[in-house]
Amino acid sequence: SRRRKAARRDMTVSRRTQPGAAPGLVLADPSAPRPVIHVMAYGSEDFAEFDAATPDAACDQIGKHPLVWINVEGLGDAVAIERFGELLNLHRLSLEDTVNVHQRAKIEDFGNVLFVVLRMVGCGERCNTEQLSMFVGGNYLLTFQEGTPGDSFDRVRGRLREGNGKVRQLGSDYLAYTLIDAAIDNYYPVLEVYAERLDELEDQVLEPRNREVMKRLHEVKSDLLILRRAIWPLRDALAQLGRQDVPRISDYTRVYLRDCYDHVVQVVELIETYRELTADLRDLHMSSVSNRINDTMRVLTIISTIFIPLTFVAGIYGMNFDYMPELRWRYGYHMTIAIMIVSTIGMVIFFYRQGWIFANKPTEI
Amino acid sequence: SRRRKAARRDMTVSRRTQPGAAPGLVLADPSAPRPVIHVMAYGSEDFAEFDAATPDAACDQIGKHPLVWINVEGLGDAVAIERFGELLNLHRLSLEDTVNVHQRAKIEDFGNVLFVVLRMVGCGERCNTEQLSMFVGGNYLLTFQEGTPGDSFDRVRGRLREGNGKVRQLGSDYLAYTLIDAAIDNYYPVLEVYAERLDELEDQVLEPRNREVMKRLHEVKSDLLILRRAIWPLRDALAQLGRQDVPRISDYTRVYLRDCYDHVVQVVELIETYRELTADLRDLHMSSVSNRINDTMRVLTIISTIFIPLTFVAGIYGMNFDYMPELRWRYGYHMTIAIMIVSTIGMVIFFYRQGWIFANKPTEI
Amino acid sequence: SRRRKAARRDMTVSRRTQPGAAPGLVLADPSAPRPVIHVMAYGSEDFAEFDAATPDAACDQIGKHPLVWINVEGLGDAVAIERFGELLNLHRLSLEDTVNVHQRAKIEDFGNVLFVVLRMVGCGERCNTEQLSMFVGGNYLLTFQEGTPGDSFDRVRGRLREGNGKVRQLGSDYLAYTLIDAAIDNYYPVLEVYAERLDELEDQVLEPRNREVMKRLHEVKSDLLILRRAIWPLRDALAQLGRQDVPRISDYTRVYLRDCYDHVVQVVELIETYRELTADLRDLHMSSVSNRINDTMRVLTIISTIFIPLTFVAGIYGMNFDYMPELRWRYGYHMTIAIMIVSTIGMVIFFYRQGWIFANKPTEI
Amino acid sequence: SRRRKAARRDMTVSRRTQPGAAPGLVLADPSAPRPVIHVMAYGSEDFAEFDAATPDAACDQIGKHPLVWINVEGLGDAVAIERFGELLNLHRLSLEDTVNVHQRAKIEDFGNVLFVVLRMVGCGERCNTEQLSMFVGGNYLLTFQEGTPGDSFDRVRGRLREGNGKVRQLGSDYLAYTLIDAAIDNYYPVLEVYAERLDELEDQVLEPRNREVMKRLHEVKSDLLILRRAIWPLRDALAQLGRQDVPRISDYTRVYLRDCYDHVVQVVELIETYRELTADLRDLHMSSVSNRINDTMRVLTIISTIFIPLTFVAGIYGMNFDYMPELRWRYGYHMTIAIMIVSTIGMVIFFYRQGWIFANKPTEI
Amino acid sequence: SRRRKAARRDMTVSRRTQPGAAPGLVLADPSAPRPVIHVMAYGSEDFAEFDAATPDAACDQIGKHPLVWINVEGLGDAVAIERFGELLNLHRLSLEDTVNVHQRAKIEDFGNVLFVVLRMVGCGERCNTEQLSMFVGGNYLLTFQEGTPGDSFDRVRGRLREGNGKVRQLGSDYLAYTLIDAAIDNYYPVLEVYAERLDELEDQVLEPRNREVMKRLHEVKSDLLILRRAIWPLRDALAQLGRQDVPRISDYTRVYLRDCYDHVVQVVELIETYRELTADLRDLHMSSVSNRINDTMRVLTIISTIFIPLTFVAGIYGMNFDYMPELRWRYGYHMTIAIMIVSTIGMVIFFYRQGWIFANKPTEI
């Protein structure tokens, strides 16, 4: 639970610079991993791949190959990030957004580059998310990740290395699309995990004594809340990218981005569907708890209604009055017992007719 | 219940290609049925109909008749589908969408063809849905279905064979409209099934001991959720088709598509109405459970309130003190019994006045 | 209740032609009443009124008078309706909509005529609705009603016969407005019925034992749902009519149609207000049920808490041990009784202080 | 409560002319007060004020002074109102709206005049509302009020009489603004009354036995519903007035009307906030009722759980078997009592550990 | 609690001038602090800072330096504020809005100045808010604060004094942006406080006896309501500022204002997320209360069901009939006890099988 809270806090409130500080201040989180700079430089014919030691070494490739993809994993070094800003003439605000990793997904056009921010989701034990910041330049693509181990881009790298498919012939916008598409496709397995969880919970909501159900439903619901917050703004951002008037996006790529948009809308709708389903399951569980209270009450009422009057009758003849004629009768005792049995049978018949006992439906108290 | 879950999972999460894979990858589901290619080629005067063995045989007809409708049932053969793509110059993304059968309904204009995706609904024991993908070309219409046995197009085929009505004189856009219209009209009988189910449930919600009600309401509600997800995006897609600026749609057909749009809106509104009704019924049921708890409590309280004090009085005179003057009285016993009877009558009158017993409205515990 | 369900079914699911059938198929409901064709032909000076035996006889008047209003009550004769279509050159889809009587309110411009569909509401024992289809031509107005006995147009007919007011001098658009206005005005008395019902229910919701309340609130709520579905689409349709660019609507009439639009919005808002009120009343009732459970519990708890310990004490001295010194005491019995009385008084004081008994507010159990 | 219902009925359903009647029919409510016509005619220099006996006497002033404000209180005389219509050439529909006093707030441009309708609110014991209809002409302003005693315009009249401020130099649009502003400002004290009521209720919701709370929350909620209905349409109307293209509104006045618009939005948001608060308080109260049921149950369970087993033990030794060895023991009685005391202490310790009794938090049953 | 109510009243209902008073009336709250006028006059090269005694002394600097920032803390002196209005030619309505401190955030363009109003939030023990009014002129920026001790602008002042960064080179629009940005950044720590509170409450909601939970959830919810009301209108206002056509805002600054807008949207989304979380926690708590009622009921039912029949049996043999053969049997007593033990064991087994006792999950009553 502590881990969950940490996850939620981490995902909802962003660590921001101090109020009133100069805008565009690049304050790296000291606990963030040190950046690892990976460069892939390629064209239809040529291909080079290496880890660069410094931003300068990485940016040096730009212009020497048709397209250079510089991927920085880890945001722990403000100096390196600022150096990228100087070398590629990036706006300070976009660098600040890169470092303050809880931005809403957005597209910002700075003339020389297109700045794209979105949240990727990873599916470990529970969903964790990571910010992907992209600078789409004319002949380069610069991406920053938070540095969580493992990313969803290995398959993209494989396609670049093998050089089959069209990705080596196309520009930075198409490469950016490829990464965005991979990031969005990653939401599907995460959602599948929640679909499974809801299926399990659906079996359990009708067990009124299962105290975990409500708690787990609450967990699923707040995880879905986090996922929705992560993907929701991406919808608007991609709708904006799919429009005619965004520079740096070719018509060829635009068709693919519209496909991305459709996937995002589908993910958003799935999340909404799951949220409604969760609310339904909660209602169903609450109703089963109410039914159980009802059942418990009924057992108590049946027992009390049968035995309390009988006990009273026994109490009557347990009185010590000197003159109680019935006590002296020869069959007084037997008559009393007989009356008790008859009245009990009457009660049972009454309850049966009311459907309180031996009803056709077994009461699963 | 397992079947229902499978249905829901199947309908909500789409099987997608791996994140990071090349876009437009046509990965056929190996468990999907093998495609059956059915060709209807016709004009006002001529008409031919046959099952084609290969995509080439089918596409060969295009141009030889004014209009060729190629219907492919079953998506189990990626090679055949890719072959259609090559022959008719279809965009890879649209082929991918055809194979990944859980797309949102949409209209995509690729210049040479108009690509339409929507979900049809079938009304067996419970609602199942199937994807219909259409490529509307200049002189052909290519449709793909998932291959669930039985479709709603037999009546359309009959009209084509008989050649009465105008469908043989009109173009591919009108044929596409005809199929869309048939798909939408199929939602009505499905909704009628749910209307009947809600009517039945309305009779049952006031039976507080009926434990199935909440579960069945939940089932209806989540089925309606699935239906809404299937039809909702179709509304936007059809609104888009009804606008002036979509190519390949003639003004003549546009009037008919607007009519389709009206039907979709009506279906959406019906689904919303049923969902609200379901929520109302749930509230009504919960209230009847609460009332029943109240009734059970009342029975218990009446019995306890009458007999517990009486039992106490009996207990008093069951004590074994040596000096209890009442025990020696000649009519002590009779007086005690008399007092008990009088106080019981008093209690009953009190409860009657409070309306707890013998109220004019029979309490249907 | 059966009647109510029938009403709801009738009002929500429309009987449609078979999926896949040719569009514009005019399939009359065989159980619908046979059409009665009533013609009013008039100008500022001339006026004629008669029942026409056939569509031809009715349409024959068109052109002979400045304006001809043909009103058809009853949709049971497909041939007659198709004949109107031929004579006046009406679009097949609009004829289909006329016969399939559960259309959403809409305005469709077919060039030669303006096609208007809306639902009228009648206020008998419970609300029933009827479709009004209008074809607004240049010099005629053709209207179709379902043929429920009685309509709201008698006052309009009176105005036409008497010829005072401007209605005889104005065109078909103004006559159409007059009918639409009358149809909308009819919603007010229906709503007044529901306002009265809610007033009654407001008095009853605080009676926790009234089992009818929830059921009646549910009925009111689902009736309001039906009314909203009937009037809601009319709002958009009238907003569309009030715009500048609809042909056949003169500027003079447009002012009046805007007034109509205001009334529709007012009706929609009233319905929403009543729905919220209904939800509030349901909450209020549920709270009163909870309070009552609380009260019943309290009575039980007071009685049990006072008498169970007393009974225990009596039980103690009812034991038959040989050596129970208290039993032999001279005033043991009196002391026991005294202790019981004192502890009872103590309990009562305790409960009083807790406010459980004799509270200033009378508990209306 | 009867008064409240009357208020609600009066405020929600408008008394309308008969369905099908001619539009623009001015049917005065016979129970409405007779009109009192008050005229203020003024310019920067001149000022005259008098009560006019007839519409003619009032309208006679128009043109003789730069601006004439004719205020009619009371709508009980249809003839007088129709006479104003003739004299000033007002559209019949606007006269009808003036008399049928439950219009939605709206702005209608009739070319020669701008017709404005809105609801004012008065703050007596509970909120009552009154319709204000304004005809903004070139050199006159004609206003109609329902004639509830007292209005919010006395301060405006004072400013006109004293002639300080700019109101005497400006046109009819500014005067109209002044009245609209005064009407909107009147909502604030009314809202303050509800803020106070909610504060009081917030203190009471945690008293579970307070049966008035739910009823009063319901009252506040439905009053807020009425207020929202009164002010909500005014927002759209003022937004429309603040736009560039409305005639008769000068740029100078437009700035002031935008300020009015801001106030209306603020009032609407306040009402929404209060409504959400009311819903929260209801939930809080329901939770306190549930807690109280829980508490009552606990008392009952503690008493029963302690004494029922003890009573059973006493019952055992109250049996009259001839051979019950314990009864003969010398200290059987004392041992039994000792066992009872020990088990009671054990129970109490158990309950204490469970936190059922003597918990640190005093249970405010 | 009184403090909280005061806060809410203060934040929701604005103290307004009397209805009908002249617009633009500057009525200072006599209890508001007296204004302190602080002037910072600077350019790239020059810098002066002092406290001005009068508005004249402050405004005298305008024109002598490239940019003058006049900050007025405290709104207690209407004369001084009106004097600023005269000196800088400010619209009376904007002065009125400055003094009436509960305006919705808005941007108003008065030609010579841009008027910006927004609410800042401070994070003391609970959130308090303060109005910031800004007049953005060509070469000056005039700001008014309510005068709550401490503001978030000290860091901005420091940057101005040190002269590093670009703020000294840029115009009044950039300075205004800097202040707006600081005000918005201040929302983050406040939200963090509520995130912590919700984390604490999440641990407590599953303790059904914790009566504070519901109250504290209610407090958090109404505080979030207030925060939302404070920030919500700012979103629209900033969206307006970010558009192309607002004068006085340079393209350079516009990029920064769009960044501000993103932050506001993020804050709004966080507030919504927290509100949903609060509602979820309330449901979770209510469910735990229901479960606890269930548990208490079960204990009572188990005890009653076991002992009431046993007590009845003991009562039977406590009767004093002369002829009760069992009483004379040698082992009658032992048999009775044996039967009681066996039936108790049977009951316990039954309850165990039903899972009522010794279930694997410990019942945390």
Coordinates of C-alpha atoms in Angstrom, one line a residue, chain B residues 152 155-156 159 166 174 177-178 181-183 185-186 188-189 191-192 195-196 198-200 202-203 206 252 255-259 261-263 265-266 269-270 272-274 276-277 279-281 283-284 286-288 290-295 297-298 300-301 304-306 308-309 311-312 315-326 347 351 354-356 359-365, chain C residues 1 4-6 8-9 11-14 16-24 91-93 96-97 102-104 106 108-110 208-212 214-215 217-218 221-222 225-226 228-229 232-233 275 282 285-286 288-290 292-293 295-297 299-300 303-304 307-308 310-311 313-315 317-321 324 326-334 336-337 340 363-365:
Chain B
S152 CA -27.7 -9.6 -42.3
R155 CA -31.9 -9.6 -48.1
V156 CA -29.5 -7.2 -49.9
R159 CA -32.5 -7.4 -54.1
K166 CA -32.7 1.0 -57.9
Y174 CA -25.2 3.4 -52.6
Y177 CA -25.0 2.6 -47.7
T178 CA -27.3 -0.4 -48.2
D181 CA -28.2 0.5 -43.2
A182 CA -28.7 -3.3 -42.8
A183 CA -26.0 -3.4 -40.1
D185 CA -31.2 -2.0 -38.5
N186 CA -29.9 -5.2 -36.9
Y188 CA -33.2 -2.9 -33.2
P189 CA -34.1 -6.5 -32.5
L191 CA -32.4 -3.8 -28.2
E192 CA -35.9 -5.3 -28.1
A195 CA -36.3 -4.1 -23.4
E196 CA -38.0 -7.5 -22.7
L198 CA -35.9 -5.1 -18.3
D199 CA -39.7 -5.6 -18.3
E200 CA -39.2 -9.0 -16.6
E202 CA -39.2 -4.6 -13.3
D203 CA -41.5 -7.3 -12.0
L206 CA -39.8 -5.5 -5.7
Y252 CA -28.2 11.1 -53.9
V255 CA -29.7 11.8 -48.2
Y256 CA -29.9 8.1 -47.4
L257 CA -26.8 8.3 -45.2
R258 CA -28.4 11.1 -43.2
D259 CA -31.3 8.8 -42.6
Y261 CA -27.4 8.7 -39.0
D262 CA -30.8 9.4 -37.5
H263 CA -31.2 5.7 -36.8
V265 CA -28.7 8.5 -32.9
Q266 CA -32.0 6.8 -32.1
E269 CA -30.6 7.3 -27.2
L270 CA -32.4 4.0 -26.6
E272 CA -28.9 5.5 -22.8
T273 CA -32.6 5.3 -21.8
Y274 CA -32.2 1.6 -20.9
E276 CA -30.9 4.9 -16.9
L277 CA -33.8 2.5 -16.4
A279 CA -30.0 2.3 -12.6
D280 CA -33.5 3.1 -11.5
L281 CA -34.4 -0.5 -11.1
D283 CA -32.3 1.7 -6.7
L284 CA -35.8 0.4 -6.5
M286 CA -32.1 -1.7 -2.9
S287 CA -35.0 0.2 -1.4
S288 CA -37.1 -3.0 -1.2
S290 CA -34.0 -1.9 3.1
N291 CA -37.8 -2.1 3.6
R292 CA -37.5 -5.8 4.2
I293 CA -34.8 -5.4 6.8
N294 CA -37.1 -2.9 8.5
D295 CA -40.0 -5.5 8.4
M297 CA -36.7 -5.9 12.6
R298 CA -40.3 -5.0 13.4
L300 CA -38.4 -9.2 16.2
T301 CA -39.1 -6.0 18.1
S304 CA -39.3 -9.3 22.1
T305 CA -41.1 -6.3 23.5
I306 CA -44.2 -8.3 24.4
I308 CA -39.3 -10.3 27.4
P309 CA -41.2 -8.3 30.2
T311 CA -40.9 -13.6 31.0
F312 CA -39.3 -11.3 33.6
G315 CA -39.1 -15.1 36.5
I316 CA -39.9 -13.0 39.6
Y317 CA -42.4 -15.4 40.9
G318 CA -40.1 -18.3 40.1
M319 CA -37.7 -17.1 42.7
N320 CA -37.3 -19.3 45.7
F321 CA -37.2 -16.7 48.5
D322 CA -38.7 -18.0 51.7
Y323 CA -40.7 -14.9 52.3
M324 CA -42.6 -13.9 49.1
P325 CA -46.1 -12.9 50.4
E326 CA -47.7 -12.9 46.9
M347 CA -48.9 -3.5 24.1
F351 CA -48.4 -1.4 18.4
Q354 CA -48.3 2.9 15.9
G355 CA -49.4 1.0 12.8
W356 CA -46.9 -1.8 13.4
A359 CA -52.0 -1.9 9.4
N360 CA -54.3 -1.4 6.5
K361 CA -51.5 -2.1 4.1
P362 CA -50.5 -5.7 4.3
T363 CA -46.8 -6.0 5.0
E364 CA -45.4 -8.3 2.4
I365 CA -42.5 -9.5 4.5
Chain C
S1 CA -48.5 -1.9 -14.9
R4 CA -47.4 1.2 -18.7
K5 CA -44.9 -1.3 -20.0
A6 CA -46.7 -1.5 -23.3
R8 CA -42.9 2.3 -22.8
R9 CA -42.1 -0.4 -25.3
M11 CA -42.5 4.6 -27.2
T12 CA -38.9 3.4 -27.1
V13 CA -38.4 0.7 -29.7
S14 CA -39.7 1.5 -33.1
R16 CA -38.8 -1.1 -38.2
T17 CA -38.8 -2.8 -41.6
Q18 CA -36.5 -5.9 -41.8
P19 CA -32.8 -5.2 -41.8
G20 CA -31.5 -5.2 -45.4
A21 CA -34.8 -4.3 -46.9
A22 CA -34.9 -1.6 -49.6
P23 CA -34.9 1.9 -48.1
G24 CA -38.1 3.8 -48.4
H91 CA -39.0 11.4 -51.1
R92 CA -39.5 7.7 -50.3
L93 CA -37.4 8.0 -47.1
E96 CA -41.0 5.5 -44.7
D97 CA -40.4 7.8 -41.7
H102 CA -41.1 6.4 -33.7
Q103 CA -38.8 8.8 -35.5
R104 CA -36.8 11.3 -33.6
K106 CA -36.3 16.2 -37.2
E108 CA -35.3 17.5 -43.5
D109 CA -35.2 19.8 -46.6
F110 CA -36.0 17.9 -49.8
P208 CA -41.2 5.2 5.9
R209 CA -43.8 2.5 5.8
N210 CA -45.4 3.7 2.6
R211 CA -44.2 1.1 0.2
E212 CA -45.8 2.7 -2.8
M214 CA -40.6 4.2 -4.3
K215 CA -42.6 2.5 -6.9
L217 CA -41.3 7.7 -7.9
H218 CA -39.9 5.1 -10.3
K221 CA -39.1 9.0 -13.3
S222 CA -39.5 6.6 -16.2
L225 CA -37.6 9.8 -19.3
I226 CA -40.0 9.1 -22.1
R228 CA -37.6 13.9 -22.4
R229 CA -36.9 11.5 -25.3
W232 CA -35.3 16.6 -26.7
P233 CA -34.6 16.1 -30.4
R275 CA -36.1 14.5 -12.7
R282 CA -36.0 9.1 -3.4
H285 CA -37.4 8.5 1.4
M286 CA -34.4 6.2 1.7
S288 CA -36.6 8.1 6.3
V289 CA -36.4 4.3 6.0
S290 CA -33.0 4.3 7.6
R292 CA -37.1 4.1 11.0
I293 CA -34.7 1.1 11.2
D295 CA -36.0 3.8 15.8
T296 CA -37.1 0.2 15.7
M297 CA -33.6 -0.9 16.8
V299 CA -37.1 0.3 21.0
L300 CA -35.7 -3.2 20.9
I303 CA -36.5 -3.1 26.2
S304 CA -33.8 -5.7 26.1
F307 CA -35.4 -6.5 31.1
I308 CA -32.6 -9.0 30.2
L310 CA -33.6 -8.1 35.5
T311 CA -34.6 -11.5 34.2
V313 CA -31.4 -11.5 38.5
A314 CA -34.7 -13.3 38.9
G315 CA -33.1 -16.4 37.4
Y317 CA -32.9 -16.5 42.9
G318 CA -34.8 -19.1 41.0
M319 CA -31.9 -21.5 41.4
N320 CA -32.5 -24.5 43.6
F321 CA -29.2 -24.7 45.5
M324 CA -28.4 -19.9 49.2
E326 CA -30.2 -14.7 50.6
L327 CA -33.3 -16.9 50.1
R328 CA -33.6 -17.3 53.8
W329 CA -33.4 -13.7 54.6
R330 CA -36.6 -12.1 55.9
Y331 CA -36.5 -9.2 53.5
G332 CA -34.4 -10.8 50.7
Y333 CA -37.4 -10.7 48.3
H334 CA -38.1 -7.1 49.1
T336 CA -34.3 -7.8 45.3
I337 CA -37.4 -6.0 44.1
M340 CA -34.6 -4.1 40.4
T363 CA -40.2 9.9 17.6
E364 CA -42.7 9.1 14.9
I365 CA -41.9 5.4 14.7

